[in-house]
Coordinates of C-alpha atoms and ligand atoms in Angstrom, one line a residue:
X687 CA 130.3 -41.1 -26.8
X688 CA 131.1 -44.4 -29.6
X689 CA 127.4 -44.2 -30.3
X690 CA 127.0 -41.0 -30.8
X691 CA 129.5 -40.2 -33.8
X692 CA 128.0 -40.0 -36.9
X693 CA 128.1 -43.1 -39.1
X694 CA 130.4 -41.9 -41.8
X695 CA 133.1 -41.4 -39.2
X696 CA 133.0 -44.9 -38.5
X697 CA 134.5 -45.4 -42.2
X698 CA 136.7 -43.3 -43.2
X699 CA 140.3 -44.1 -41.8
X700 CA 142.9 -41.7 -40.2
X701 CA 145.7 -40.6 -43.0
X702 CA 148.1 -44.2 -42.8
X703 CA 150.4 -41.2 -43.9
X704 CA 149.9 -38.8 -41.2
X705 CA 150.2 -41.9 -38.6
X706 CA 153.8 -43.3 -40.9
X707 CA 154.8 -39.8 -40.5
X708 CA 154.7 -40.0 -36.6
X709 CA 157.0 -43.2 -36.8
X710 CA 159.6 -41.0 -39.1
X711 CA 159.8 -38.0 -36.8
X712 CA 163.0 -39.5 -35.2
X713 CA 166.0 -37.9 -36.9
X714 CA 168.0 -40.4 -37.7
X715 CA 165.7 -41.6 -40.0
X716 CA 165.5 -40.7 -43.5
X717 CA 162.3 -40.3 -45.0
X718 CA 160.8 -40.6 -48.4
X719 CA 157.6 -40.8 -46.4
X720 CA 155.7 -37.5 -46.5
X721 CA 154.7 -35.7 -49.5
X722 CA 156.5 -32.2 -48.7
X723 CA 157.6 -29.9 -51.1
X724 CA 161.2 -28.3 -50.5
X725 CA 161.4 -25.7 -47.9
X726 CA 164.7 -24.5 -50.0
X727 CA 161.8 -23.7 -52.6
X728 CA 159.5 -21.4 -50.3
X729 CA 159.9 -17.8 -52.0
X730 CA 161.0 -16.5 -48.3
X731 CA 161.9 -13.3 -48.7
X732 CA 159.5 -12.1 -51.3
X733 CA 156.3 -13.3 -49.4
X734 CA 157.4 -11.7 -46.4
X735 CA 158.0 -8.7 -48.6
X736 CA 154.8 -9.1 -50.3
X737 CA 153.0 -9.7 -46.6
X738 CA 154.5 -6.5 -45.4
X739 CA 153.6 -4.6 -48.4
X740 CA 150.0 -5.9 -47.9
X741 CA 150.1 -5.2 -44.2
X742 CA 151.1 -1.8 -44.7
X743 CA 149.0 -0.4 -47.5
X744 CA 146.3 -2.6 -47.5
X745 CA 145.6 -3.6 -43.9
X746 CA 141.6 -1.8 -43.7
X747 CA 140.6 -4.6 -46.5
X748 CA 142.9 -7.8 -46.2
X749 CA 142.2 -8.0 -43.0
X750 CA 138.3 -7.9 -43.0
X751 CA 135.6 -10.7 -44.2
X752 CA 135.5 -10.9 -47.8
X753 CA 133.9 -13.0 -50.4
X754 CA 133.3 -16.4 -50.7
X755 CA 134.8 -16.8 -54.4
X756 CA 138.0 -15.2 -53.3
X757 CA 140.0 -11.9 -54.1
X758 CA 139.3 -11.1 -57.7
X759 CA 142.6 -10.1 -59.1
X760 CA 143.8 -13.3 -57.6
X761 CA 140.8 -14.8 -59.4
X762 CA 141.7 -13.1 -62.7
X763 CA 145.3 -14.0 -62.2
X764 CA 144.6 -17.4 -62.3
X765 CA 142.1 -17.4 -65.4
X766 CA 144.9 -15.6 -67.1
X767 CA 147.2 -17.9 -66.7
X768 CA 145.1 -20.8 -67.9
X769 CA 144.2 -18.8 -71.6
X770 CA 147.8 -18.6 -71.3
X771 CA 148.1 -22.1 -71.5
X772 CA 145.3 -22.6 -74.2
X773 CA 142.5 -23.4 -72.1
X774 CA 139.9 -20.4 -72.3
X775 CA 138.5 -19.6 -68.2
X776 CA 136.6 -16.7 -66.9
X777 CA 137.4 -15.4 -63.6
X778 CA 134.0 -16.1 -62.7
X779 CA 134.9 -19.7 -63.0
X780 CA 137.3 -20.1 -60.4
X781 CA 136.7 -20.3 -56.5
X782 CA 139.8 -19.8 -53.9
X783 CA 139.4 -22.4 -51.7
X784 CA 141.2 -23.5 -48.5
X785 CA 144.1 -26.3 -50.5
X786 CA 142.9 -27.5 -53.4
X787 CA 142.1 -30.5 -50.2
X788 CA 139.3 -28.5 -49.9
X789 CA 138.1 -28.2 -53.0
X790 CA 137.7 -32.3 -53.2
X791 CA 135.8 -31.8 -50.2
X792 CA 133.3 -29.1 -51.6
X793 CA 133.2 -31.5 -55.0
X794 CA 131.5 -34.6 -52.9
X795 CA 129.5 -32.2 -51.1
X796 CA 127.7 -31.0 -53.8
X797 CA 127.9 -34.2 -55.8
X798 CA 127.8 -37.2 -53.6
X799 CA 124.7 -38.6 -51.8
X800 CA 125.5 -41.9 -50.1
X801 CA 126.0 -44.9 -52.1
X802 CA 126.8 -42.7 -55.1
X803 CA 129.8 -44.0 -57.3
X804 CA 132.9 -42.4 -57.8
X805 CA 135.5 -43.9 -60.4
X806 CA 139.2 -43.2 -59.4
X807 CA 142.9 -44.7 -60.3
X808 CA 144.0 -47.5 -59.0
X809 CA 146.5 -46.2 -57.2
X810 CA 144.7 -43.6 -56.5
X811 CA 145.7 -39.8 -54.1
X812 CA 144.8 -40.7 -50.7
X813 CA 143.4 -38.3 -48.9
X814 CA 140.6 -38.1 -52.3
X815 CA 139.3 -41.2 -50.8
X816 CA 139.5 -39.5 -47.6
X817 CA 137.4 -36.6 -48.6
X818 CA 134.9 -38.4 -51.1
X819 CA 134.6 -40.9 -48.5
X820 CA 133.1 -38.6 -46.0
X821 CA 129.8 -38.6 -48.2
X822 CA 129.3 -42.6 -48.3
X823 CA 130.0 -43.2 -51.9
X824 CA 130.9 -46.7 -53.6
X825 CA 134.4 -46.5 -55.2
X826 CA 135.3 -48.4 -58.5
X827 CA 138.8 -48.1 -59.7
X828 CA 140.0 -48.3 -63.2
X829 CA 143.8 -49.0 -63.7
X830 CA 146.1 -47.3 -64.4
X831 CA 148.4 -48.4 -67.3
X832 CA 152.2 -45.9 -68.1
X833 CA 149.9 -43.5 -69.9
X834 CA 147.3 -43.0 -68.5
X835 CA 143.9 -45.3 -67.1
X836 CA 142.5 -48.2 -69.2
X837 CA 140.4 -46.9 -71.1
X838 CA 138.0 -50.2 -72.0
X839 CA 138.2 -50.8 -68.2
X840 CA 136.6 -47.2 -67.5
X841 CA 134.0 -47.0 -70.3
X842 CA 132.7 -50.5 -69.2
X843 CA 132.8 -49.0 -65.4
X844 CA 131.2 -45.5 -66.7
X845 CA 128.2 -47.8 -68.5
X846 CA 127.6 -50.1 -65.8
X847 CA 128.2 -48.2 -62.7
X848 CA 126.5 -44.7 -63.8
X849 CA 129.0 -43.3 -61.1
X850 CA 128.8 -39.8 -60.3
X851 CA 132.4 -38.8 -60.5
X852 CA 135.3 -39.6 -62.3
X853 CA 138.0 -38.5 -60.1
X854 CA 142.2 -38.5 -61.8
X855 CA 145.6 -36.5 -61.3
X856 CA 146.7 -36.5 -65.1
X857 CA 149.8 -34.6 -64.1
X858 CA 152.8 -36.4 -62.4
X859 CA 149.9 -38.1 -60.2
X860 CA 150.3 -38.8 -56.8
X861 CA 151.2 -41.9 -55.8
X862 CA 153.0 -42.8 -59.1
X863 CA 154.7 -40.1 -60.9
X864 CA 152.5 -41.1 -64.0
X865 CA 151.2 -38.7 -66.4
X866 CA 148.3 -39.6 -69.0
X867 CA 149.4 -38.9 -72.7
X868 CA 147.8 -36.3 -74.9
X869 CA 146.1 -39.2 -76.6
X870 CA 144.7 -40.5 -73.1
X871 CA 143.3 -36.9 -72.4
X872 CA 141.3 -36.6 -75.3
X873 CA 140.3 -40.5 -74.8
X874 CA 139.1 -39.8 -72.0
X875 CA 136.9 -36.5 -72.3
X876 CA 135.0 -38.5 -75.2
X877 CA 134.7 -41.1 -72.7
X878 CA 133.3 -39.2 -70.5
X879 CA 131.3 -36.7 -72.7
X880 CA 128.1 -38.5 -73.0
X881 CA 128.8 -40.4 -70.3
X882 CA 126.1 -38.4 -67.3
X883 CA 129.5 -39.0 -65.4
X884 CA 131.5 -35.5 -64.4
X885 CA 135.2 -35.3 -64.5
X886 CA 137.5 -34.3 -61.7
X887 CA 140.7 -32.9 -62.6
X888 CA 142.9 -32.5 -60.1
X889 CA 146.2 -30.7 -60.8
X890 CA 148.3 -29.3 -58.3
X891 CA 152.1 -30.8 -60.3
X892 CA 150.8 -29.2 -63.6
X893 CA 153.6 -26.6 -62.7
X894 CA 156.3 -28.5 -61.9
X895 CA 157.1 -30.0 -65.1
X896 CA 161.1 -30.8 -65.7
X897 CA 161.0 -33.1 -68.9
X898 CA 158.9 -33.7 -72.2
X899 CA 156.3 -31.1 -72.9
X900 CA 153.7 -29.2 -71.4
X901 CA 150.1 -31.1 -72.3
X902 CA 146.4 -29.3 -72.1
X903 CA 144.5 -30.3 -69.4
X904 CA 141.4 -32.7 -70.3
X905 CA 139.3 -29.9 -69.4
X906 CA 140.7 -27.7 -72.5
X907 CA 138.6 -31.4 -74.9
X908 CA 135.6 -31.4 -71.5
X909 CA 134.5 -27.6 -70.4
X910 CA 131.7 -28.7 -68.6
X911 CA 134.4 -30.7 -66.2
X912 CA 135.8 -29.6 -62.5
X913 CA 139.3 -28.7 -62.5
X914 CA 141.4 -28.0 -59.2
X915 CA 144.5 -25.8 -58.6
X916 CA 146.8 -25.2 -56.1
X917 CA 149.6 -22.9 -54.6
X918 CA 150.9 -25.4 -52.7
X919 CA 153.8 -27.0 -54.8
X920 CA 154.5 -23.9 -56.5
X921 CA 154.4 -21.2 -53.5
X922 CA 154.1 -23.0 -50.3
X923 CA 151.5 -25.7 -49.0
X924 CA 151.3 -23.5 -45.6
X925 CA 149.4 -20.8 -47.2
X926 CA 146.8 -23.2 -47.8
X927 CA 145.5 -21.7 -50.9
X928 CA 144.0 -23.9 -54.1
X929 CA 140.9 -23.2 -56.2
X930 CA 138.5 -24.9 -58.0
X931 CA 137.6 -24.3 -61.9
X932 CA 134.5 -25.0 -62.9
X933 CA 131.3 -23.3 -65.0
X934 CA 128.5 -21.5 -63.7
X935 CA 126.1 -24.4 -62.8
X936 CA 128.3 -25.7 -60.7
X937 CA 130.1 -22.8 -59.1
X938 CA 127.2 -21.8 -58.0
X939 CA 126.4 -24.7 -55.8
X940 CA 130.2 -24.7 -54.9
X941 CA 129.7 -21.2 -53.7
X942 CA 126.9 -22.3 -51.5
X943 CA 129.0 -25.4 -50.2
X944 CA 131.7 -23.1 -49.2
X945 CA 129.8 -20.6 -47.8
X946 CA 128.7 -23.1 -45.2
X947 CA 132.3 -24.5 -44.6
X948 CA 134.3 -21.6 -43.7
X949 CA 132.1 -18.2 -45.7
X950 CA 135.4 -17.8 -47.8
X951 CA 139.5 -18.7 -47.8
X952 CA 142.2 -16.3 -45.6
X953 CA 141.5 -13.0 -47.2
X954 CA 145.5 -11.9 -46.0
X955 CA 146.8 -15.1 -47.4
X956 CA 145.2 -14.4 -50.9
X957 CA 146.2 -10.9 -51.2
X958 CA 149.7 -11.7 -50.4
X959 CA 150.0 -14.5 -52.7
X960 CA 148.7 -12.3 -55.7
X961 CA 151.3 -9.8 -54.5
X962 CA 153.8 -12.5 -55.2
X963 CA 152.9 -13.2 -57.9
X964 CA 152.2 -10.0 -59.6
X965 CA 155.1 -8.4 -58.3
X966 CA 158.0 -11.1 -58.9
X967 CA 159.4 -12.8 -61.3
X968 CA 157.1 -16.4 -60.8
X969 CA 158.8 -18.3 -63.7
X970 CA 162.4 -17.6 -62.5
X971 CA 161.0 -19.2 -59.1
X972 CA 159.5 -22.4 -61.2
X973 CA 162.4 -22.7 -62.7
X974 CA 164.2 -23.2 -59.8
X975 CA 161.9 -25.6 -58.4
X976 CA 161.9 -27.8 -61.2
X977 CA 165.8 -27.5 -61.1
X978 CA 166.0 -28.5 -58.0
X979 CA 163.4 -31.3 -58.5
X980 CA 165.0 -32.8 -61.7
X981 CA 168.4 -33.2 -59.7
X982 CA 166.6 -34.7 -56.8
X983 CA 164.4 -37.0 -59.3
X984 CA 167.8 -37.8 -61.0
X985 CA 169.6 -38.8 -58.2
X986 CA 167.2 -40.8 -56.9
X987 CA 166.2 -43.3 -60.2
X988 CA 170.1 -43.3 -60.7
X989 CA 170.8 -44.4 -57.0
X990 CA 167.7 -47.3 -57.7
X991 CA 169.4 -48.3 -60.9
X992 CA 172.9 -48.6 -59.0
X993 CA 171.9 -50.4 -55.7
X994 CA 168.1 -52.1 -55.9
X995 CA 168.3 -55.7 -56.8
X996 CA 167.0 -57.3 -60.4
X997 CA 163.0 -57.6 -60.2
X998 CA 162.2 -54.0 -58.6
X999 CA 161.5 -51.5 -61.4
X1000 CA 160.1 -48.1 -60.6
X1001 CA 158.5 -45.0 -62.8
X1002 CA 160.5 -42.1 -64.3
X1003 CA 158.6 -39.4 -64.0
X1004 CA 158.6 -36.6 -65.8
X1005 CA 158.0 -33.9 -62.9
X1006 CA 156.1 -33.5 -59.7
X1007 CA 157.2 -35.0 -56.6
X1008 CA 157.0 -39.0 -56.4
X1009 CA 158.2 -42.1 -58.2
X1010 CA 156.6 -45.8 -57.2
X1011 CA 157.9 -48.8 -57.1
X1012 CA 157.0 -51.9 -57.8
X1013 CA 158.7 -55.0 -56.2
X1014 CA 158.4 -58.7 -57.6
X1015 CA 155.4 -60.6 -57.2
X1016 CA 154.2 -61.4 -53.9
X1017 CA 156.8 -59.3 -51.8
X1018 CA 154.7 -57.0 -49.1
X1019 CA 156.0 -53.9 -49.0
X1020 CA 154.0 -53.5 -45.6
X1021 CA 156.5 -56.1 -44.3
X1022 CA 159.6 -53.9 -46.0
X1023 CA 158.3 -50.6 -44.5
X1024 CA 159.0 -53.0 -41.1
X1025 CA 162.6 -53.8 -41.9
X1026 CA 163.3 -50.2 -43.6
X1027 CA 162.6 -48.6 -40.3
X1028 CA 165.0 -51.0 -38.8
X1029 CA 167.8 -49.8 -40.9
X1030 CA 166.3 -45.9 -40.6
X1031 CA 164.5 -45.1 -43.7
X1032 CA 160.9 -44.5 -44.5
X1033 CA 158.9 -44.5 -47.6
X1034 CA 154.9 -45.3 -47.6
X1035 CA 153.4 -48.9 -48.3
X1036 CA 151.1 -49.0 -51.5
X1037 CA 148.9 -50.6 -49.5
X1038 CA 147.1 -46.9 -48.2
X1039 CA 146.0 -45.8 -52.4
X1040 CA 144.2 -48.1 -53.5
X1041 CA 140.3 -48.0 -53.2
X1042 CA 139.8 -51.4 -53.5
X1043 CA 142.1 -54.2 -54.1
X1044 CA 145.3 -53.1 -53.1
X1045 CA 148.7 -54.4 -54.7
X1046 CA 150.6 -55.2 -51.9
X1047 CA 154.1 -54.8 -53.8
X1048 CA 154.5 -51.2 -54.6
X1049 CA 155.8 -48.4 -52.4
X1050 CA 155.7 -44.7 -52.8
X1051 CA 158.7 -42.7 -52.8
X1052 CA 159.0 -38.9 -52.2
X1053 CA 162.1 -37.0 -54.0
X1054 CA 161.4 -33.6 -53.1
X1055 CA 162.1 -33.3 -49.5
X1056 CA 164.9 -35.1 -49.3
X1057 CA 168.5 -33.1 -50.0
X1058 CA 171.2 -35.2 -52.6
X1059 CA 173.2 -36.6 -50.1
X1060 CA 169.9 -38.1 -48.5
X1061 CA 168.9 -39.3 -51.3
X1062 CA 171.5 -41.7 -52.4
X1063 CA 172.1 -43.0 -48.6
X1064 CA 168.2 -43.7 -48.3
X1065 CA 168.5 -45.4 -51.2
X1066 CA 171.2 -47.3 -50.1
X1067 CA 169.2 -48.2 -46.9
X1068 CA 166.4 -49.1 -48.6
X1069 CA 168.7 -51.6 -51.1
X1070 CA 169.6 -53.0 -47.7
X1071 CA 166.3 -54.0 -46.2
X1072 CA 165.3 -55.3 -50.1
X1073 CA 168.7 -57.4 -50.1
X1074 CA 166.7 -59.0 -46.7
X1075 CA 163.2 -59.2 -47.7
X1076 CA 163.9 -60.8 -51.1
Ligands
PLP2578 C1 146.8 -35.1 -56.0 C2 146.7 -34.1 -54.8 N1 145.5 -33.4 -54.7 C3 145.4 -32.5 -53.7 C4 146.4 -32.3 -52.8 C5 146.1 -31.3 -51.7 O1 146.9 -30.2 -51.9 P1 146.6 -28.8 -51.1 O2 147.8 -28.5 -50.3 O3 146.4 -27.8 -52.2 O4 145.3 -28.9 -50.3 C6 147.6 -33.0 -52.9 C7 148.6 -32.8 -51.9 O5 149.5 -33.5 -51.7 C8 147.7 -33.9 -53.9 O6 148.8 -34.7 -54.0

């Protein structure tokens, strides 16, 4: 069967997430592992509400095939809510896709042949290089300084390289908590501008913003860019619901690519999600995300301040659900993860984000699933095994 598979399989690794998570499914330990939104958060009773409601009046159209760009009001919801914002979209623009997971995987479809280059962070979300790397591309990285990439590194990289795709998570990324600064966004989108290079926007943390002020995506300074969405961290990852943004030349090949994927997202899913939203007060329910997020974010830089040794510094970030560490010089955080485990916490290596050249002494850390009392005896774990290894 080995020779059979296609070669593309033969590069792209398994998660190292997914398989760290199978270590941490023992209770006893605590982990800072997975990237896991609250369940506290899930709107419970209004979605069941809102499923019932669509179950019962609706059930002749939610439950049939539908469209490939997705329910319409959903479609217009979401439009709305970005003029809201400032940033003028057409519903026409968006596509509901299966995560906004999916939408990176539509993105290389109908961008990437192989050998193609594709610019990310460095660190960069892992499971982008997961999905671009299905399609055989090149990566380049471009660094990724407290507000945002290096921009000298990426215009040389743009001008030598030609790559395809410029791929970032200006919001709260993941792995780092970072967020690019106004200045960075419109850096950027002149950057890329004339550059033959299309941007990649993903933002599913956008929402989840406790601190410092809301800032325009780069799209709002780049129209003619790809910008992804997602109900995940806001509603609940198991609805598997996100969309892509993007104008009509390349909706319309993103159409196409979806159409052959799966013809369109859960018809149900989307219905009852709109219900949610339309029907229930969504900004009361942020709000009490980021509450409970801020505490949790709190709690956890406080605990590092009290109990990590001198030398390990780590981000503050200003929403979203991770902070990163970064331990002195030389320390393998691979070789931590090993002692962490022995005193029963988990957090994941920096090792697994980076496209090339990976720094071995940075961890991630996750703050959202974790309750307060976890947090700050994790912590204290994790000061443990650091006391060892340094
Ligand atoms: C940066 C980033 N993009 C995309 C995703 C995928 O999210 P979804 O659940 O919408 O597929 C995640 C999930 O953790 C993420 O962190």
């Amino acid at each position: 069967m080995k020779d059979l598979f296609a070669d593309r399989m033969s590069k792209v690794p398994k998660s190292f997430v997914r398989e760290i998570l199978k270590v941490t499914e023992d209770s006893n330990i605590i982990s800072f592992g997975g990237g896991l939104p609250n369940p506290d958060s899930f709107p419970h009773t209004e979605i069941a509400e809102a499923a019932s409601k669509v179950l019962t009046l609706e059930s002749r159209e939610a439950l049939q095939y539908s469209t490939t760009e997705g329910y319409k009001p959903l479609r217009e919801y979401i439009a709305q809510r970005y003029c809201k914002g400032g940033l003028k979209v057409d519903a026409d623009e968006i596509l509901i896709t299966n995560g906004s997971q999916q939408g990176l995987d539509l993105v290389g479809k109908v961008f990437l042949n192989k050998d193609d280059g594709v610019v990310v962070e460095h660190p960069t979300y892992l499971a982008a290089i997961q999905a671009f790397g299905m399609y055989e591309p090149k990566f380049h990285s471009v660094k990724l300084m407290e507000d945002g990439p290096d921009t000298v590194a990426l215009e040389n990289l743009l001008k030598k390289e030609k790559p395809k795709l410029f791929y970032c998570v200006p919001n709260f990324q993941n792995p780092t908590g970072i967020s690019y600064s106004e200045d960075k966004r419109r850096e950027v989108a002149g950057i890329l501008r004339e550059s033959g290079t299309v941007l990649v926007e993903d933002n599913p943390y956008g929402e989840i913003r406790f601190m410092g002020k809301d800032l325009p995506p780069i799209k709002k300074f780049l129209p003619d860019s790809v910008l992804l969405g997602s109900f995940s961290k806001v509603v609940a990852p198991g609805i598997r619901l996100g969309w892509v943004a993007a104008g009509e030349e390349v909706m319309d090949k993103l159409v196409t690519a979806k159409q052959a994927s799966d013809l369109h997202s859960n018809y149900l899913a989307q219905r009852i999600v709109h219900g949610f939203l339309t029907q229930y007060d969504v900004e009361k329910h942020l709000d009490k995300i980021r509450t409970m997020y801020r505490r949790q974010r709190d709690l956890m830089v406080n605990s590092i301040e009290k109990y990590f040794p001198d030398g390990v510094t780590c981000t503050k970030p200003e929403g979203g659900m991770f902070l990163w560490v970064t331990l002195p010089e030389g320390v393998s955080s691979m070789e931590l993860f090993d002692l962490a485990i022995k005193e029963n916490v988990a957090f994941v290596p920096g090792k697994a984000f980076y496209a090339e050249d990976p720094e071995i002494n940075t961890m991630r850390l996750n703050f959202s699933n974790s309750n307060e009392e976890k947090i700050v005896e994790g912590i204290k774990r994790l000061a443990n095994a650091l006391e060892k290894i340094l």
